[in-house]
CSV table of C-alpha atoms in Angstrom, one decimal:
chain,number,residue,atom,x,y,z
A,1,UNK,CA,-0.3,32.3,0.1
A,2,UNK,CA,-1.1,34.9,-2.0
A,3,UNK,CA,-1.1,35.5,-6.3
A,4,UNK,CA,0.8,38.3,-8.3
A,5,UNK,CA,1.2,38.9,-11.8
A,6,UNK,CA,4.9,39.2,-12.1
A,7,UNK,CA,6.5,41.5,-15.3
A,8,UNK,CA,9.6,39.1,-15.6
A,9,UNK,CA,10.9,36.2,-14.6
A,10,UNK,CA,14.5,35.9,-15.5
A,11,UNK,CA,16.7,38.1,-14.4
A,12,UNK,CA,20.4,39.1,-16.5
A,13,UNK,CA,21.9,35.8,-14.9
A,14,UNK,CA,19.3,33.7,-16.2
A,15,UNK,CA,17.9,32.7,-12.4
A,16,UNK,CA,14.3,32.8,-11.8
A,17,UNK,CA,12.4,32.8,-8.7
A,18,UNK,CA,8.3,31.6,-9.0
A,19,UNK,CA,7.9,32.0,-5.3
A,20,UNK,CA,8.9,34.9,-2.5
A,21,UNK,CA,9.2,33.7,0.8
A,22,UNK,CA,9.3,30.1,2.9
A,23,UNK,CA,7.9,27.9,5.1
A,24,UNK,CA,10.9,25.8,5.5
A,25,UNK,CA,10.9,27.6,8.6
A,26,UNK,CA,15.2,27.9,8.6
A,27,UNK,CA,16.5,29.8,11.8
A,28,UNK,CA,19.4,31.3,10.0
A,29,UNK,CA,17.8,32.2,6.5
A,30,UNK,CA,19.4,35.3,4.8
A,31,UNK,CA,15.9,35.5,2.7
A,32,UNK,CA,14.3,37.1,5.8
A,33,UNK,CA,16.2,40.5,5.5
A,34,UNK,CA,14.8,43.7,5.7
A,35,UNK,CA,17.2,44.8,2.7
A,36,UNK,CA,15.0,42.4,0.1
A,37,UNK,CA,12.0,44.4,1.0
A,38,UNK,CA,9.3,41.9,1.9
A,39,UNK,CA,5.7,43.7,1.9
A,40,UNK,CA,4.3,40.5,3.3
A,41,UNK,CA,4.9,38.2,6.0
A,42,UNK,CA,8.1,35.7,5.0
A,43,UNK,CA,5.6,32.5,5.5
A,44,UNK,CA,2.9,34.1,3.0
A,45,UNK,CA,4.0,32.4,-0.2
A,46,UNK,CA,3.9,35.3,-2.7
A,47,UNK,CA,3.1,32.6,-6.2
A,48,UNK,CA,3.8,34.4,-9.8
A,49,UNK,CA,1.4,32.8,-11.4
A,50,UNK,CA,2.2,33.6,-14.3
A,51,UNK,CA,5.7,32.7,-14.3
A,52,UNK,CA,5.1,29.7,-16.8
A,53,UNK,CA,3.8,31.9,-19.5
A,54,UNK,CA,6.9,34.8,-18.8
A,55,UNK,CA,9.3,31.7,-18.9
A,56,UNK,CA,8.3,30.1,-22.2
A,57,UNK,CA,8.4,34.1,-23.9
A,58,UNK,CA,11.9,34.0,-22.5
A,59,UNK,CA,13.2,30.6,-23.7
A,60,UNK,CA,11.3,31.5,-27.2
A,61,UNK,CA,13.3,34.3,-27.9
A,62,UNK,CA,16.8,33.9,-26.3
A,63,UNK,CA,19.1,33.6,-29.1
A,64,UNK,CA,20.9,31.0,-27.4
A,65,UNK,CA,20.4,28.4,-25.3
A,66,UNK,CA,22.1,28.7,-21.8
A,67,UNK,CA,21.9,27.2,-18.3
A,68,UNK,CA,18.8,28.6,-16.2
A,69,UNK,CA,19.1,28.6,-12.1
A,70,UNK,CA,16.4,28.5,-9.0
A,71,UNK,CA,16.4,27.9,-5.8
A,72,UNK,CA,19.1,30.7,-5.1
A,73,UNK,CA,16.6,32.8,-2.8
A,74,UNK,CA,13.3,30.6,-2.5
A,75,UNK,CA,13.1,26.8,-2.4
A,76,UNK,CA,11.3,25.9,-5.5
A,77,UNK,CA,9.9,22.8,-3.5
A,78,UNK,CA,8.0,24.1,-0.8
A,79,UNK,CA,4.5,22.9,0.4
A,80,UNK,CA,2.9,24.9,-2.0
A,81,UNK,CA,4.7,23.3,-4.7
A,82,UNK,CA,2.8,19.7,-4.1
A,83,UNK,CA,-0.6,21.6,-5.1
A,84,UNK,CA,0.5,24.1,-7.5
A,85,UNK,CA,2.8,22.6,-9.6
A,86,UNK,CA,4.8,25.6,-10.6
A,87,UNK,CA,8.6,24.4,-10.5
A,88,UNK,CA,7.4,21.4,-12.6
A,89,UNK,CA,5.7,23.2,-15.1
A,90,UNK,CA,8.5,25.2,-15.6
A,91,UNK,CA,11.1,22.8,-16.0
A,92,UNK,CA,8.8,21.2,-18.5
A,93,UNK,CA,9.0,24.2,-20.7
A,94,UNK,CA,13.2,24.0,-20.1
A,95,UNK,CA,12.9,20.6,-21.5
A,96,UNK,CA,11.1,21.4,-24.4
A,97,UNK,CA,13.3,24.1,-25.6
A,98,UNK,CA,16.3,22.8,-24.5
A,99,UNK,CA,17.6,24.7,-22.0
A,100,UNK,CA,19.6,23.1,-18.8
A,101,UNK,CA,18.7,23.5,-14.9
A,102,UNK,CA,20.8,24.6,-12.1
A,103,UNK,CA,18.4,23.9,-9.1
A,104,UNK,CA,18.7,24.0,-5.3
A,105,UNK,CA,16.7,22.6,-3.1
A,106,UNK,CA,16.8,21.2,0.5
A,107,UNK,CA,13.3,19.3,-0.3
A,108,UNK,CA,13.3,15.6,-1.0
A,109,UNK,CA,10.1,16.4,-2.9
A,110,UNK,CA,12.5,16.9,-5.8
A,111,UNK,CA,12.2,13.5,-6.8
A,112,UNK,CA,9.2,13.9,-7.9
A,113,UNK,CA,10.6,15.7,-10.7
A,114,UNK,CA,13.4,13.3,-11.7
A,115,UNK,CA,11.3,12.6,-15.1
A,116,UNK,CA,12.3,16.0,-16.1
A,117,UNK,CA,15.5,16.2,-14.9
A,118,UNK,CA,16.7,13.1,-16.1
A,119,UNK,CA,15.5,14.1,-19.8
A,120,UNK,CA,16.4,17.7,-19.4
A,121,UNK,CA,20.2,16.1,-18.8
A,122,UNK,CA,20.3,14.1,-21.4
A,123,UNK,CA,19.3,17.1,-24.5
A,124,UNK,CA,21.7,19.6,-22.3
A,125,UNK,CA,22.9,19.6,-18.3
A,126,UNK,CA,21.0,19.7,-15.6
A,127,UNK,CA,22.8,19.9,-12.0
A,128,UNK,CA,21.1,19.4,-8.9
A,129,UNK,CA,21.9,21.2,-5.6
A,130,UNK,CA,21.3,20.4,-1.8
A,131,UNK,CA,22.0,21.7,0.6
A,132,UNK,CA,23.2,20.2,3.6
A,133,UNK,CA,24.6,22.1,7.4
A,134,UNK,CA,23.7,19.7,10.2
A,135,UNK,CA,24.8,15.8,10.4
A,136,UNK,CA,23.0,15.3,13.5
A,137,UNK,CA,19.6,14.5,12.9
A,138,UNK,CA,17.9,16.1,15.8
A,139,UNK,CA,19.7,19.4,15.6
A,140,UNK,CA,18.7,19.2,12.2
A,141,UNK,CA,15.2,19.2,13.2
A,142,UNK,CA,15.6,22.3,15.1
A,143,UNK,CA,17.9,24.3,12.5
A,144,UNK,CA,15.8,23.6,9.6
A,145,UNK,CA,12.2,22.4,11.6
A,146,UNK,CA,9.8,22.2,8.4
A,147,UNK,CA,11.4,20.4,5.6
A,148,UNK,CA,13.4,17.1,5.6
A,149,UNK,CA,16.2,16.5,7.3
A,150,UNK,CA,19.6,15.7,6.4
A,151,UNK,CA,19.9,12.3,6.2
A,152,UNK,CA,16.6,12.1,3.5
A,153,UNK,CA,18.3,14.8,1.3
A,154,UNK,CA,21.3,12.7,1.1
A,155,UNK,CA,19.2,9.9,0.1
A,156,UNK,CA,18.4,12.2,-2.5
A,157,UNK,CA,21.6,12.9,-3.8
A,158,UNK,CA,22.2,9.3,-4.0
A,159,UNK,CA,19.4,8.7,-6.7
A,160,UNK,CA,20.9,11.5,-8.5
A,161,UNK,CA,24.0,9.4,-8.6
A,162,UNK,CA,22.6,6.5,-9.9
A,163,UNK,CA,20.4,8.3,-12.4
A,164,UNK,CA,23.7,10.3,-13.6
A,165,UNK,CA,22.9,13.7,-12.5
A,166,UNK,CA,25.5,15.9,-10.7
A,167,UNK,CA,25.2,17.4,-8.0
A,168,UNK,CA,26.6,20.0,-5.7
A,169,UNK,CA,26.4,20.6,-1.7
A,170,UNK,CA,25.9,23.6,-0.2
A,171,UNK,CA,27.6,23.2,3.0
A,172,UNK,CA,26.4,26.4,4.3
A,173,UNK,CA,25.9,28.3,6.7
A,174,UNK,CA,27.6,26.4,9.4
A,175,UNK,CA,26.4,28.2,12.5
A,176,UNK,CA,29.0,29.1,15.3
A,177,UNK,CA,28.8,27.3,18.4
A,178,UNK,CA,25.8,25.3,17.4
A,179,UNK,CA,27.4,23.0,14.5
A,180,UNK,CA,30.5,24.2,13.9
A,181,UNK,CA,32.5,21.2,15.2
A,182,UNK,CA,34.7,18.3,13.3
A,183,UNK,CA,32.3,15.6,13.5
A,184,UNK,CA,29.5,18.0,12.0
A,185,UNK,CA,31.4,18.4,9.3
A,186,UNK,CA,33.2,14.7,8.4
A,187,UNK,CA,29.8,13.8,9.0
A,188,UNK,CA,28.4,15.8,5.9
A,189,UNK,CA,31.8,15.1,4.5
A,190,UNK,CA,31.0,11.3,4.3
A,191,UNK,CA,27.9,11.5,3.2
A,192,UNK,CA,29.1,13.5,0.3
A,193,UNK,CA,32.0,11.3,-0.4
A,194,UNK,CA,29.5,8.4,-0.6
A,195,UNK,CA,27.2,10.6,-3.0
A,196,UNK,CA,30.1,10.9,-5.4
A,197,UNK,CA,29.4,14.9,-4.8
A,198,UNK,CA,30.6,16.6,-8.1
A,199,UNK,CA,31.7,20.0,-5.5
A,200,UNK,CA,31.0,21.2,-2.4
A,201,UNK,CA,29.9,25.2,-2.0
A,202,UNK,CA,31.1,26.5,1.0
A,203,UNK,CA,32.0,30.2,1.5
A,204,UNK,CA,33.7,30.3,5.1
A,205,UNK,CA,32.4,28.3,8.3
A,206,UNK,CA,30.1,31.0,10.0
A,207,UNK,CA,27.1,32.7,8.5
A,208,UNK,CA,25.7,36.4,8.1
A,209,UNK,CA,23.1,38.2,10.1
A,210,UNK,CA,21.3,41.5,9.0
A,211,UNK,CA,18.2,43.2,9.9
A,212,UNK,CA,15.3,41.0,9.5
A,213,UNK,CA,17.1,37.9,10.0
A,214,UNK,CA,19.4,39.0,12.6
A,215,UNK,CA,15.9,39.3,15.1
A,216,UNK,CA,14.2,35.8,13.8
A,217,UNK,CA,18.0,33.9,14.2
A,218,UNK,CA,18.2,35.2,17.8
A,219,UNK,CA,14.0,34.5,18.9
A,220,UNK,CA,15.2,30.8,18.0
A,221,UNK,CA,18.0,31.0,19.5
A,222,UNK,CA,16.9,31.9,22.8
A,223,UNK,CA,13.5,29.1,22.3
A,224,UNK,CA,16.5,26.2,21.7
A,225,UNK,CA,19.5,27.7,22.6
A,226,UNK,CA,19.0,29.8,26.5
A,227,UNK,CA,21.7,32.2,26.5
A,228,UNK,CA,23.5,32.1,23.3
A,229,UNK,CA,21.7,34.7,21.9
A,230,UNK,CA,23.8,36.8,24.5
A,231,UNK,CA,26.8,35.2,23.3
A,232,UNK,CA,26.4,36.1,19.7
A,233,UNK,CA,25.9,39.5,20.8
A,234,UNK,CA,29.1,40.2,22.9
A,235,UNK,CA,31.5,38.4,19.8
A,236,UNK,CA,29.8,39.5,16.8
A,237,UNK,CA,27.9,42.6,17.6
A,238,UNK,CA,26.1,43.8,15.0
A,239,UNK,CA,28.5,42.5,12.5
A,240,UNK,CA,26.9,40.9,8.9
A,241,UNK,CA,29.8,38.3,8.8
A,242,UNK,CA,29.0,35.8,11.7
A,243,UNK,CA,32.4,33.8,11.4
A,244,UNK,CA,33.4,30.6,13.2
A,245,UNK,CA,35.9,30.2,15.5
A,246,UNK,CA,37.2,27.4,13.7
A,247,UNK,CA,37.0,28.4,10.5
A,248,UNK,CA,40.9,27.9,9.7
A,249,UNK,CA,40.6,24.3,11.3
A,250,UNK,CA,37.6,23.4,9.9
A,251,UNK,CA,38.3,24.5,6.3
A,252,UNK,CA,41.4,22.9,6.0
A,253,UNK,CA,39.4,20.0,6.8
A,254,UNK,CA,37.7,19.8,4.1
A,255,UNK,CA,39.5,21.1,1.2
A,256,UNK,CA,42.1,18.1,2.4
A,257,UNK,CA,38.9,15.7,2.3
A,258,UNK,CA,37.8,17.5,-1.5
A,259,UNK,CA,41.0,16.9,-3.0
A,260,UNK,CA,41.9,13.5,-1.7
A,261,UNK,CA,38.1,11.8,-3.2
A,262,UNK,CA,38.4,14.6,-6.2
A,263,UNK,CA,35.3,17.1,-4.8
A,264,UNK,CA,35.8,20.4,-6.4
A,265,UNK,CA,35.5,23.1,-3.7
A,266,UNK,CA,36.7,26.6,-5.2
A,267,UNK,CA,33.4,28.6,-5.4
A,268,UNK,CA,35.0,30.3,-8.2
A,269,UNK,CA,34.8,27.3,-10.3
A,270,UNK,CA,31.5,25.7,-8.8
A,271,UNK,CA,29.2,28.8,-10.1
A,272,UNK,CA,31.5,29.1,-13.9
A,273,UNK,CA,29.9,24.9,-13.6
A,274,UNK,CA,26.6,26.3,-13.1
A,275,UNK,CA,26.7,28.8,-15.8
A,276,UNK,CA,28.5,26.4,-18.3
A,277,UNK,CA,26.2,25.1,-21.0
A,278,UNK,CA,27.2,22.4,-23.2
A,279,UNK,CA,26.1,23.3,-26.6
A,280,UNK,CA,27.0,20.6,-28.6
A,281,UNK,CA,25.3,17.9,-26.2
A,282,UNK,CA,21.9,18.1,-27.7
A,283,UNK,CA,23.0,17.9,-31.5
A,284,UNK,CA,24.9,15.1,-30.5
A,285,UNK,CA,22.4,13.0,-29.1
A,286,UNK,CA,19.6,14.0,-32.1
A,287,UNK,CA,22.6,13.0,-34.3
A,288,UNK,CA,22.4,9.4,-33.8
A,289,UNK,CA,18.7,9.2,-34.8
């Protein structure tokens, strides 16, 4: 882990990222490519420390108040984050001037935060996102070694339920011939049904590769997976877009599972939710005081 002063922190979307890199330790992550030009190794945390300070000059002088996203490239509840308190200080300054969160996450230490969340929701919106690939615990393990595994992070989507905070699944990526299979996904289907899901973000059932993580993907592959790594190589090549087999069967799947429990599932429509800010909500709510 290492400290930078950063010269911004939002970018013209409105996402911020207070971290560069991971220790989640995924062996499929995108975040790994050469093309985001990394001068550090990908498990040396790179901390903007003074991303609290850039944040709160942002929100001061935005004209209006809008929806603010992380979590799109680094997990803003990594390891580091139980010591250094970034993420939470942070949403503490989007609570205090009234901006909403889009977050994304695949850490249960989230909850930690559900204070803020809870009261960021009630002034504007606040939607949390998890992201969940593999139903099968122990694959999970494998997949996605250092943070918690599937089952917990639904747990987690279920307090958002019953605190009143939507949320979103990123079903993705599903990785070919490793857990791209019907019960893998009406497994991850069920527990979203049973979360009362607000959508499910899924782009295709495959993943992409590119130099970077193309060479980390197929190091685990051959530790976990003996001679897939060959596999991969005669079908996809070299090609970025790694797509299932099954995607036809498996997609139709679940947009017939979204519309019959009422899961919005056009991505489309899932990121104009993101970027949606209720303006009214807060005037409301100080109205009746």
């Amino acid at each position: 882990m290492h400290f930078v002063e950063a010269k911004g922190i939002l970018s013209a979307g409105n996402g911020m990222n207070l971290y560069r890199g991971c220790t989640h330790g995924c062996i499929y992550c995108d975040s790994r490519s050469v093309c985001y030009q990394f001068t550090h190794d990908f498990e040396d945390i790179e901390v903007k420390e003074n991303a609290p300070i850039l944040l709160e000059k942002a929100l001061r002088t935005k004209r209006k108040r809008c929806m603010i996203g992380t979590g799109a490239m680094c997990d803003p509840y990594m390891q580091c984050e139980e010591q250094l308190r970034m993420t939470r200080r942070c949403l503490e300054l989007i609570d205090e001037y009234g901006f909403g969160i889009a977050i994304q996450t695949k850490s249960d230490l989230i909850l930690r935060d559900l204070d803020l969340l809870q009261s960021i929701h009630r002034k504007s919106k606040c939607v949390v996102q998890m992201t969940l690939t593999t139903y099968d615990e122990a694959l999970c393990r494998i997949i996605e070694p250092n943070v918690c595994t599937t089952k917990r992070r639904y747990e987690v989507l279920q307090v958002m339920k019953e605190c009143g905070i939507p949320t979103v699944v990123w079903m993705s990526p599903i990785l070919p011939f490793i857990n791209d299979t019907e019960e893998n996904i009406r497994g991850l289907l069920e527990y979203c049904v049973q979360a009362k899901v607000y959508g499910i973000l899924v782009f295709g059932i495959g993943m992409t590769l590119r130099q970077g993580n193309r060479e980390y993907f197929y190091a685990a592959l051959d530790k976990h997976f003996p001679g897939l790594h060959e596999k991969y190589h005669r079908k996809y090549g070299f090609d970025y877009e790694v797509g299932s087999e099954k995607n036809g069967e498996l997609m139709g799947l679940l947009r017939r599972e979204c519309a019959k429990h009422g899961i919005v599932c056009d991505v489309n429509a899932l990121f104009a939710y993101f970027r949606e800010f209720p303006e009214n909500k807060g005037y409301e709510q100080l109205s009746l005081f």
